[in-house]
Amino acid sequence: MAWWGRSALSAFRPWRPAGWRSLFTEVGDVLGEGRQVPSPGRTDMVATRLWGVRTAPCAVGLAVLNSSITGRRRPISFSASASSIFGSGGNSKKEKLFLEDIAELIQARACQRVVVMVGAGISTPSGIPDFRSPGSGLYSNLQQYGLPYPEAIFELAFFSHNPKPFFALAKELYLRSCRPNVIHYFLRLLHDKGLLLRLYTQNIDGLERVSGIPASKLVEAHGSFASATCTVCQRPSPGKDIWADVTEDRIPRCPVCTGIVKPDVVFFGEALPQRFLLHVLDFPMADLLLILGTSLEVEPFASLSEAVQRSVPRLLINRDLVGPFAWRPRSRDVVQLGDVVHGVERLAELLGWTQELQDLIQQETEKISWLLFFLAVHS
Ligand SMILES: [Zn+2]
């Protein structure tokens, strides 16, 4: 989410494991899906590349990483036109791709390991304002909390001194009862069709979960409100446990040590969740990268967009031309500029998914309405 803005560079503190072997053990633990982690014999080579991701400029590290795990790509059967797009020998590759080509690749199942990256732009249609956009509400409303500067609301030092602004903001977002929009449900459909390898989100609103995409398919890079942790004794708790206090303007306290309980949202200076390590395996495996509603200004996201193989098409659906699509475009890049909802609806139309998408939205909206009704009755 653009909440972190450029300052998230400082939020991405290199995560330092005890050693390479433990690093890959943890990647394996995070995966927990029976997928193979790099063999011990390749550990040094790949670990060096992984370390490059986190210490050297990301683009460099990831570019090297790209070439390291290519041996694990599964063979893909292309349709004739898909073959012409991907190419069979190198010089027969189609020069320029369009949105129609991406739709055809998906329909032909030439792309069935889709990695998706999303940012604040997919949540604004749900009524969640961009933290930084002037006039959007949140940014200017923060003045009432007496913050020295807006970003302080997500700084641990300020939070431990004065957690009230953060919980006031959390309450405001909670009470808005925002719901997933057509973009979230398009991604859910992608999952339902077995095409979603992983969804990397910068958003902390949890709408991807609400849309029905399972947690195993998500990497919430900046954390979420789904869980919380005591800032003193580190006792974990379900995120829902804090809301009774938050909605009554009380600071949630640990039942064991009375420390402040903080939702597992990544603050400035905090390490990213361990699940973020999945990118080491996901991006080289991807056969299509879909990027929606993000400025690609926040590292390491911006560099992740370069972590897919060069032969892999990258589709950007966004208001503006951003990141590597602007300053280091690739021949297989496809850019759909303008309103993100319209762009996604256009893609759904080209895929022939429009009716299916509408049915899914109706079905899920009814489910959420019943849930809200149930909660209202029983609260
Ligand atoms: Zn505690």
Tab-separated table of C-alpha atoms and ligand atoms in Angstrom, residues 230 232-235 254 256-259, ligand 1:
chain	number	residue	atom	x	y	z
A	230	CYS	CA	2.109	-8.339	22.586
A	232	VAL	CA	6.342	-6.821	25.615
A	233	CYS	CA	6.120	-10.621	26.023
A	234	GLN	CA	5.540	-11.357	22.313
A	235	ARG	CA	2.453	-13.452	23.065
A	254	CYS	CA	-1.947	-8.343	26.938
A	256	VAL	CA	-0.505	-11.934	30.646
A	257	CYS	CA	1.784	-8.935	31.072
A	258	THR	CA	-0.485	-5.911	30.303
A	259	GLY	CA	1.811	-4.837	27.473
B	1	ZN	ZN	2.411	-9.688	27.018
